[in-house]
């Protein structure tokens, strides 16, 4: 089943060896995956931050980034979703709303580790998250 994935899920699948990482990896191996074009920039920036804070090594960051670029993702531009993104502005950032708008347009789930997004009002799509994330 097609799933929208956010950058939290992609990064977790690539570098997290814990429960969220295992859940995210299971999501990422499901095909097909779709996301806004923004996801690669967001995920790259998170990997940079993790490397700069020494949470992961230079080698781990470089390997994860190369793996990120090899993932099979169908990426979508902003313009077709701009109106719905704007409609969601009261409850979501425009970044998060872009993920939601894509999931709504395709009638599919949005996978995230973002607790705030998973509890937001306004989205008309199913938002799924790690079982561990639901309790926090």
Tab-separated table of N, CA and C in Angstrom:
chain	number	residue	atom	x	y	z
A	1	UNK	N	0.837	-1.179	0.000
A	1	UNK	CA	0.000	0.000	0.000
A	1	UNK	C	0.887	1.249	0.000
A	2	UNK	N	0.575	2.212	-0.820
A	2	UNK	CA	1.325	3.460	-0.887
A	2	UNK	C	1.245	4.172	0.457
A	3	UNK	N	2.372	4.762	0.856
A	3	UNK	CA	2.441	5.480	2.118
A	3	UNK	C	3.264	6.747	1.926
A	4	UNK	N	2.800	7.835	2.532
A	4	UNK	CA	3.606	9.050	2.602
A	4	UNK	C	4.517	8.904	3.811
A	5	UNK	N	5.794	9.221	3.642
A	5	UNK	CA	6.751	9.155	4.749
A	5	UNK	C	7.379	10.529	4.952
A	6	UNK	N	7.593	10.875	6.218
A	6	UNK	CA	8.256	12.139	6.490
A	6	UNK	C	9.732	11.906	6.786
A	7	UNK	N	10.459	12.984	6.950
A	7	UNK	CA	11.901	12.886	7.144
A	7	UNK	C	12.263	12.187	8.447
A	8	UNK	N	11.433	12.316	9.479
A	8	UNK	CA	11.698	11.622	10.750
A	8	UNK	C	11.772	10.113	10.532
A	9	UNK	N	10.846	9.596	9.762
A	9	UNK	CA	10.800	8.156	9.490
A	9	UNK	C	12.019	7.733	8.674
A	10	UNK	N	12.357	8.511	7.656
A	10	UNK	CA	13.503	8.145	6.815
A	10	UNK	C	14.800	8.138	7.615
A	11	UNK	N	15.045	9.180	8.390
A	11	UNK	CA	16.280	9.253	9.173
A	11	UNK	C	16.312	8.148	10.219
A	12	UNK	N	15.211	7.928	10.884
A	12	UNK	CA	15.156	6.876	11.898
A	12	UNK	C	15.445	5.506	11.288
A	13	UNK	N	14.893	5.258	10.115
A	13	UNK	CA	15.139	3.980	9.437
A	13	UNK	C	16.616	3.802	9.105
A	14	UNK	N	17.305	4.907	8.846
A	14	UNK	CA	18.702	4.844	8.427
A	14	UNK	C	19.705	4.811	9.573
A	15	UNK	N	19.374	5.426	10.719
A	15	UNK	CA	20.397	5.552	11.772
A	15	UNK	C	19.959	5.138	13.169
A	16	UNK	N	18.695	4.856	13.400
A	16	UNK	CA	18.206	4.533	14.742
A	16	UNK	C	18.134	3.024	14.930
A	17	UNK	N	18.858	2.510	15.901
A	17	UNK	CA	18.852	1.060	16.145
A	17	UNK	C	17.818	0.657	17.199
A	18	UNK	N	17.025	1.611	17.667
A	18	UNK	CA	16.018	1.334	18.688
A	18	UNK	C	14.675	0.926	18.105
A	19	UNK	N	13.641	1.005	18.936
A	19	UNK	CA	12.299	0.592	18.524
A	19	UNK	C	11.732	1.465	17.408
A	20	UNK	N	11.937	2.780	17.519
A	20	UNK	CA	11.462	3.662	16.447
A	20	UNK	C	12.171	3.358	15.136
A	21	UNK	N	13.454	3.047	15.220
A	21	UNK	CA	14.216	2.703	14.025
A	21	UNK	C	13.704	1.435	13.365
A	22	UNK	N	13.399	0.441	14.187
A	22	UNK	CA	12.870	-0.824	13.649
A	22	UNK	C	11.517	-0.596	12.982
A	23	UNK	N	10.663	0.196	13.630
A	23	UNK	CA	9.352	0.492	13.046
A	23	UNK	C	9.522	1.268	11.736
A	24	UNK	N	10.396	2.263	11.767
A	24	UNK	CA	10.625	3.082	10.574
A	24	UNK	C	11.209	2.260	9.432
A	25	UNK	N	12.125	1.372	9.756
A	25	UNK	CA	12.711	0.521	8.720
A	25	UNK	C	11.643	-0.358	8.079
A	26	UNK	N	10.727	-0.885	8.890
A	26	UNK	CA	9.636	-1.700	8.344
A	26	UNK	C	8.759	-0.870	7.403
A	27	UNK	N	8.523	0.386	7.749
A	27	UNK	CA	7.730	1.271	6.891
A	27	UNK	C	8.459	1.530	5.572
A	28	UNK	N	9.751	1.803	5.659
A	28	UNK	CA	10.532	2.183	4.476
A	28	UNK	C	10.677	1.029	3.482
A	29	UNK	N	10.691	-0.205	3.965
A	29	UNK	CA	10.818	-1.318	3.025
A	29	UNK	C	9.505	-1.612	2.314
A	30	UNK	N	8.392	-1.036	2.822
A	30	UNK	CA	7.120	-1.161	2.122
A	30	UNK	C	7.171	-0.272	0.895
A	31	UNK	N	6.652	-0.761	-0.198
A	31	UNK	CA	6.639	0.036	-1.422
A	31	UNK	C	5.208	0.229	-1.875
A	32	UNK	N	4.902	1.267	-2.565
A	32	UNK	CA	5.725	2.432	-2.872
A	32	UNK	C	5.624	3.510	-1.787
A	33	UNK	N	6.614	4.373	-1.755
A	33	UNK	CA	6.663	5.482	-0.813
A	33	UNK	C	6.593	6.791	-1.589
A	34	UNK	N	5.862	7.747	-1.029
A	34	UNK	CA	5.754	9.056	-1.660
A	34	UNK	C	5.997	10.131	-0.605
A	35	UNK	N	6.408	11.306	-1.063
A	35	UNK	CA	6.718	12.400	-0.146
A	35	UNK	C	6.854	13.703	-0.934
A	36	UNK	N	6.818	14.822	-0.211
A	36	UNK	CA	7.134	16.094	-0.868
A	36	UNK	C	8.616	16.148	-1.230
A	37	UNK	N	8.951	16.932	-2.229
A	37	UNK	CA	10.365	17.102	-2.599
A	37	UNK	C	11.210	17.534	-1.410
A	38	UNK	N	10.614	18.237	-0.502
A	38	UNK	CA	11.271	18.748	0.698
A	38	UNK	C	11.905	17.662	1.561
A	39	UNK	N	11.403	16.445	1.487
A	39	UNK	CA	11.834	15.388	2.411
A	39	UNK	C	13.332	15.117	2.343
A	40	UNK	N	13.915	15.174	1.172
A	40	UNK	CA	15.347	14.894	1.052
A	40	UNK	C	16.196	15.983	1.704
A	41	UNK	N	15.762	17.219	1.580
A	41	UNK	CA	16.478	18.326	2.214
A	41	UNK	C	16.334	18.229	3.733
A	42	UNK	N	15.118	17.989	4.198
A	42	UNK	CA	14.902	17.858	5.642
A	42	UNK	C	15.726	16.716	6.223
A	43	UNK	N	15.673	15.558	5.590
A	43	UNK	CA	16.415	14.397	6.096
A	43	UNK	C	17.923	14.650	6.052
A	44	UNK	N	18.404	15.274	4.993
A	44	UNK	CA	19.832	15.597	4.905
A	44	UNK	C	20.242	16.539	6.029
A	45	UNK	N	19.406	17.501	6.337
A	45	UNK	CA	19.717	18.448	7.401
A	45	UNK	C	19.734	17.761	8.769
A	46	UNK	N	18.827	16.820	8.993
A	46	UNK	CA	18.826	16.076	10.259
A	46	UNK	C	20.107	15.255	10.376
A	47	UNK	N	20.517	14.607	9.295
A	47	UNK	CA	21.767	13.838	9.324
A	47	UNK	C	22.956	14.756	9.617
A	48	UNK	N	22.968	15.926	9.031
A	48	UNK	CA	24.022	16.904	9.298
A	48	UNK	C	24.049	17.267	10.775
A	49	UNK	N	22.859	17.548	11.322
A	49	UNK	CA	22.768	17.925	12.739
A	49	UNK	C	23.247	16.802	13.643
A	50	UNK	N	22.869	15.564	13.329
A	50	UNK	CA	23.307	14.412	14.124
A	50	UNK	C	24.823	14.243	14.071
A	51	UNK	N	25.395	14.475	12.899
A	51	UNK	CA	26.852	14.384	12.763
A	51	UNK	C	27.540	15.508	13.537
A	52	UNK	N	27.033	16.727	13.389
A	52	UNK	CA	27.649	17.886	14.053
A	52	UNK	C	27.590	17.760	15.579
A	53	UNK	N	26.526	17.133	16.079
A	53	UNK	CA	26.395	16.955	17.534
A	53	UNK	C	27.097	15.688	18.023
A	54	UNK	N	27.725	14.997	17.096
A	54	UNK	CA	28.479	13.769	17.375
A	54	UNK	C	27.602	12.606	17.860
A	55	UNK	N	26.306	12.676	17.508
A	55	UNK	CA	25.415	11.550	17.813
A	55	UNK	C	25.653	10.395	16.847
A	56	UNK	N	26.135	10.727	15.660
A	56	UNK	CA	26.583	9.721	14.697
A	56	UNK	C	27.918	10.194	14.131
A	57	UNK	N	28.701	9.251	13.668
A	57	UNK	CA	30.020	9.583	13.132
A	57	UNK	C	29.904	10.140	11.712
A	58	UNK	N	31.010	10.688	11.238
A	58	UNK	CA	31.087	11.170	9.863
A	58	UNK	C	30.787	10.028	8.888
A	59	UNK	N	31.349	8.858	9.153
A	59	UNK	CA	31.140	7.690	8.287
A	59	UNK	C	29.665	7.288	8.302
A	60	UNK	N	29.060	7.234	9.493
A	60	UNK	CA	27.636	6.876	9.586
A	60	UNK	C	26.764	7.882	8.850
A	61	UNK	N	27.063	9.166	9.022
A	61	UNK	CA	26.281	10.205	8.353
A	61	UNK	C	26.409	10.102	6.831
A	62	UNK	N	27.619	9.906	6.362
A	62	UNK	CA	27.839	9.799	4.914
A	62	UNK	C	27.157	8.569	4.332
A	63	UNK	N	27.252	7.455	5.042
A	63	UNK	CA	26.595	6.233	4.578
A	63	UNK	C	25.074	6.407	4.574
A	64	UNK	N	24.542	7.001	5.647
A	64	UNK	CA	23.090	7.215	5.734
A	64	UNK	C	22.625	8.156	4.622
A	65	UNK	N	23.410	9.197	4.339
A	65	UNK	CA	23.019	10.137	3.287
A	65	UNK	C	23.013	9.452	1.920
A	66	UNK	N	24.031	8.651	1.652
A	66	UNK	CA	24.068	7.915	0.383
A	66	UNK	C	22.878	6.962	0.288
A	67	UNK	N	22.552	6.313	1.386
A	67	UNK	CA	21.398	5.400	1.415
A	67	UNK	C	20.093	6.163	1.200
A	68	UNK	N	19.992	7.343	1.799
A	68	UNK	CA	18.808	8.189	1.622
A	68	UNK	C	18.582	8.484	0.147
A	69	UNK	N	19.648	8.826	-0.541
A	69	UNK	CA	19.528	9.188	-1.954
A	69	UNK	C	19.204	7.999	-2.852
A	70	UNK	N	19.414	6.802	-2.348
A	70	UNK	CA	19.101	5.591	-3.125
A	70	UNK	C	17.686	5.072	-2.858
A	71	UNK	N	16.999	5.607	-1.862
A	71	UNK	CA	15.644	5.137	-1.569
A	71	UNK	C	14.723	5.405	-2.753
A	72	UNK	N	13.819	4.484	-2.964
A	72	UNK	CA	12.837	4.669	-4.030
A	72	UNK	C	11.658	5.443	-3.474
A	73	UNK	N	11.668	6.721	-3.773
A	73	UNK	CA	10.618	7.634	-3.328
A	73	UNK	C	10.063	8.371	-4.531
A	74	UNK	N	8.760	8.461	-4.620
A	74	UNK	CA	8.149	9.344	-5.610
A	74	UNK	C	7.969	10.690	-4.926
A	75	UNK	N	8.619	11.715	-5.457
A	75	UNK	CA	8.612	13.040	-4.845
A	75	UNK	C	7.687	13.973	-5.610
A	76	UNK	N	6.984	14.818	-4.850
A	76	UNK	CA	5.990	15.701	-5.444
A	76	UNK	C	6.295	17.161	-5.161
A	77	UNK	N	6.057	18.017	-6.165
A	77	UNK	CA	6.271	19.458	-5.991
A	77	UNK	C	5.164	20.082	-5.134
A	78	UNK	N	5.402	21.306	-4.717
A	78	UNK	CA	4.491	21.996	-3.814
A	78	UNK	C	3.206	22.484	-4.480
A	79	UNK	N	3.322	23.040	-5.665
A	79	UNK	CA	2.210	23.762	-6.291
A	79	UNK	C	0.871	23.010	-6.302
A	80	UNK	N	0.822	21.724	-6.666
A	80	UNK	CA	-0.479	21.061	-6.704
A	80	UNK	C	-1.162	20.921	-5.332
A	81	UNK	N	-0.401	21.103	-4.270
A	81	UNK	CA	-0.925	20.903	-2.917
A	81	UNK	C	-1.013	22.206	-2.127
A	82	UNK	N	-0.630	23.313	-2.744
A	82	UNK	CA	-0.505	24.597	-2.044
A	82	UNK	C	-1.812	25.048	-1.393
A	83	UNK	N	-2.924	24.880	-2.077
A	83	UNK	CA	-4.201	25.334	-1.521
A	83	UNK	C	-4.551	24.572	-0.243
A	84	UNK	N	-4.407	23.249	-0.265
A	84	UNK	CA	-4.724	22.455	0.933
A	84	UNK	C	-3.722	22.748	2.052
A	85	UNK	N	-2.470	22.934	1.716
A	85	UNK	CA	-1.460	23.295	2.722
A	85	UNK	C	-1.894	24.569	3.435
A	86	UNK	N	-2.329	25.543	2.684
A	86	UNK	CA	-2.746	26.806	3.275
A	86	UNK	C	-3.978	26.623	4.159
A	87	UNK	N	-4.892	25.775	3.745
A	87	UNK	CA	-6.092	25.513	4.554
A	87	UNK	C	-5.742	24.923	5.919
A	88	UNK	N	-4.657	24.195	5.996
A	88	UNK	CA	-4.259	23.520	7.240
A	88	UNK	C	-3.388	24.392	8.150
A	89	UNK	N	-3.142	25.627	7.772
A	89	UNK	CA	-2.172	26.477	8.465
A	89	UNK	C	-2.486	26.751	9.933
A	90	UNK	N	-3.750	26.662	10.341
A	90	UNK	CA	-4.097	26.938	11.735
A	90	UNK	C	-3.551	25.879	12.690
A	91	UNK	N	-3.426	24.654	12.222
A	91	UNK	CA	-3.029	23.543	13.092
A	91	UNK	C	-1.691	22.912	12.753
A	92	UNK	N	-1.179	23.187	11.573
A	92	UNK	CA	0.064	22.548	11.125
A	92	UNK	C	1.003	23.571	10.500
A	93	UNK	N	2.303	23.304	10.599
A	93	UNK	CA	3.235	24.105	9.816
A	93	UNK	C	2.977	23.799	8.341
A	94	UNK	N	3.379	24.686	7.495
A	94	UNK	CA	3.208	24.426	6.065
A	94	UNK	C	4.018	23.214	5.631
A	95	UNK	N	5.151	22.984	6.286
A	95	UNK	CA	5.962	21.803	5.969
A	95	UNK	C	5.171	20.524	6.252
A	96	UNK	N	4.622	20.425	7.467
A	96	UNK	CA	3.846	19.238	7.835
A	96	UNK	C	2.585	19.119	6.994
A	97	UNK	N	1.955	20.249	6.720
A	97	UNK	CA	0.727	20.237	5.927
A	97	UNK	C	0.961	19.697	4.522
A	98	UNK	N	2.155	19.910	3.982
A	98	UNK	CA	2.475	19.389	2.652
A	98	UNK	C	2.419	17.867	2.663
A	99	UNK	N	2.969	17.236	3.683
A	99	UNK	CA	2.888	15.772	3.811
A	99	UNK	C	1.429	15.329	3.911
A	100	UNK	N	0.666	16.020	4.750
A	100	UNK	CA	-0.745	15.690	4.943
A	100	UNK	C	-1.510	15.832	3.628
A	101	UNK	N	-1.292	16.928	2.924
A	101	UNK	CA	-2.015	17.172	1.673
A	101	UNK	C	-1.743	16.079	0.642
A	102	UNK	N	-0.521	15.596	0.586
A	102	UNK	CA	-0.198	14.508	-0.345
A	102	UNK	C	-0.926	13.235	0.069
A	103	UNK	N	-0.893	12.912	1.363
A	103	UNK	CA	-1.584	11.703	1.842
A	103	UNK	C	-3.081	11.798	1.558
A	104	UNK	N	-3.663	12.954	1.789
A	104	UNK	CA	-5.089	13.132	1.510
A	104	UNK	C	-5.382	12.962	0.025
A	105	UNK	N	-4.564	13.558	-0.822
A	105	UNK	CA	-4.791	13.508	-2.274
A	105	UNK	C	-4.717	12.085	-2.808
A	106	UNK	N	-3.841	11.277	-2.223
A	106	UNK	CA	-3.675	9.902	-2.688
A	106	UNK	C	-4.471	8.894	-1.868
A	107	UNK	N	-5.164	9.363	-0.841
A	107	UNK	CA	-5.972	8.466	-0.012
A	107	UNK	C	-5.130	7.422	0.699
A	108	UNK	N	-3.975	7.831	1.174
A	108	UNK	CA	-3.093	6.862	1.829
A	108	UNK	C	-2.676	7.355	3.214
A	109	UNK	N	-1.982	6.500	3.937
A	109	UNK	CA	-1.512	6.823	5.272
A	109	UNK	C	-0.286	7.729	5.209
A	110	UNK	N	-0.122	8.506	6.275
A	110	UNK	CA	1.089	9.293	6.488
A	110	UNK	C	1.820	8.671	7.667
A	111	UNK	N	3.048	8.224	7.449
A	111	UNK	CA	3.874	7.647	8.514
A	111	UNK	C	4.807	8.725	9.049
A	112	UNK	N	4.792	8.893	10.380
A	112	UNK	CA	5.619	9.915	11.022
A	112	UNK	C	6.016	9.481	12.423
A	113	UNK	N	7.061	10.080	12.936
A	113	UNK	CA	7.430	9.929	14.344
A	113	UNK	C	7.167	11.234	15.089
A	114	UNK	N	6.580	12.193	14.422
A	114	UNK	CA	6.282	13.502	14.995
A	114	UNK	C	4.984	13.401	15.807
A	115	UNK	N	5.126	13.418	17.122
A	115	UNK	CA	3.972	13.239	18.013
A	115	UNK	C	2.937	14.346	17.840
A	116	UNK	N	3.405	15.566	17.690
A	116	UNK	CA	2.493	16.697	17.518
A	116	UNK	C	1.665	16.531	16.247
A	117	UNK	N	2.324	16.158	15.166
A	117	UNK	CA	1.621	15.952	13.903
A	117	UNK	C	0.625	14.805	14.020
A	118	UNK	N	1.008	13.737	14.695
A	118	UNK	CA	0.119	12.573	14.794
A	118	UNK	C	-1.150	12.873	15.587
A	119	UNK	N	-1.123	13.936	16.415
A	119	UNK	CA	-2.288	14.289	17.231
A	119	UNK	C	-3.017	15.536	16.732
A	120	UNK	N	-2.554	16.122	15.648
A	120	UNK	CA	-3.118	17.381	15.155
A	120	UNK	C	-4.542	17.203	14.652
A	121	UNK	N	-5.341	18.230	14.831
A	121	UNK	CA	-6.679	18.219	14.243
A	121	UNK	C	-6.598	18.878	12.871
A	122	UNK	N	-7.467	18.476	11.992
A	122	UNK	CA	-7.501	19.036	10.640
A	122	UNK	C	-7.190	18.056	9.530
A	123	UNK	N	-6.153	17.209	9.684
A	123	UNK	CA	-5.866	16.253	8.606
A	123	UNK	C	-7.024	15.284	8.377
A	124	UNK	N	-7.251	14.970	7.093
A	124	UNK	CA	-8.288	13.998	6.719
A	124	UNK	C	-7.664	12.700	6.231
A	125	UNK	N	-6.440	12.447	6.644
A	125	UNK	CA	-5.769	11.201	6.284
A	125	UNK	C	-5.450	10.446	7.577
A	126	UNK	N	-5.203	9.167	7.429
A	126	UNK	CA	-4.785	8.379	8.587
A	126	UNK	C	-3.301	8.631	8.826
A	127	UNK	N	-2.974	8.941	10.067
A	127	UNK	CA	-1.576	9.183	10.437
A	127	UNK	C	-1.140	8.032	11.336
A	128	UNK	N	-0.085	7.343	10.918
A	128	UNK	CA	0.418	6.200	11.681
A	128	UNK	C	1.780	6.544	12.242
A	129	UNK	N	2.038	5.999	13.420
A	129	UNK	CA	3.308	6.264	14.086
A	129	UNK	C	3.755	5.021	14.829
A	130	UNK	N	4.979	5.037	15.272
A	130	UNK	CA	5.555	3.922	16.012
A	130	UNK	C	4.718	3.631	17.252
A	131	UNK	N	4.514	2.354	17.585
A	131	UNK	CA	3.767	2.031	18.812
A	131	UNK	C	4.359	2.714	20.043
A	132	UNK	N	5.663	2.851	20.081
A	132	UNK	CA	6.312	3.529	21.205
A	132	UNK	C	5.932	5.002	21.235
A	133	UNK	N	5.767	5.596	20.078
A	133	UNK	CA	5.474	7.026	19.978
A	133	UNK	C	4.066	7.368	20.448
A	134	UNK	N	3.162	6.426	20.407
A	134	UNK	CA	1.770	6.710	20.749
A	134	UNK	C	1.591	7.067	22.215
A	135	UNK	N	2.434	6.539	23.054
A	135	UNK	CA	2.279	6.786	24.478
A	135	UNK	C	2.970	8.029	24.968
A	136	UNK	N	3.715	8.718	24.115
A	136	UNK	CA	4.464	9.894	24.582
A	136	UNK	C	3.879	11.181	24.082
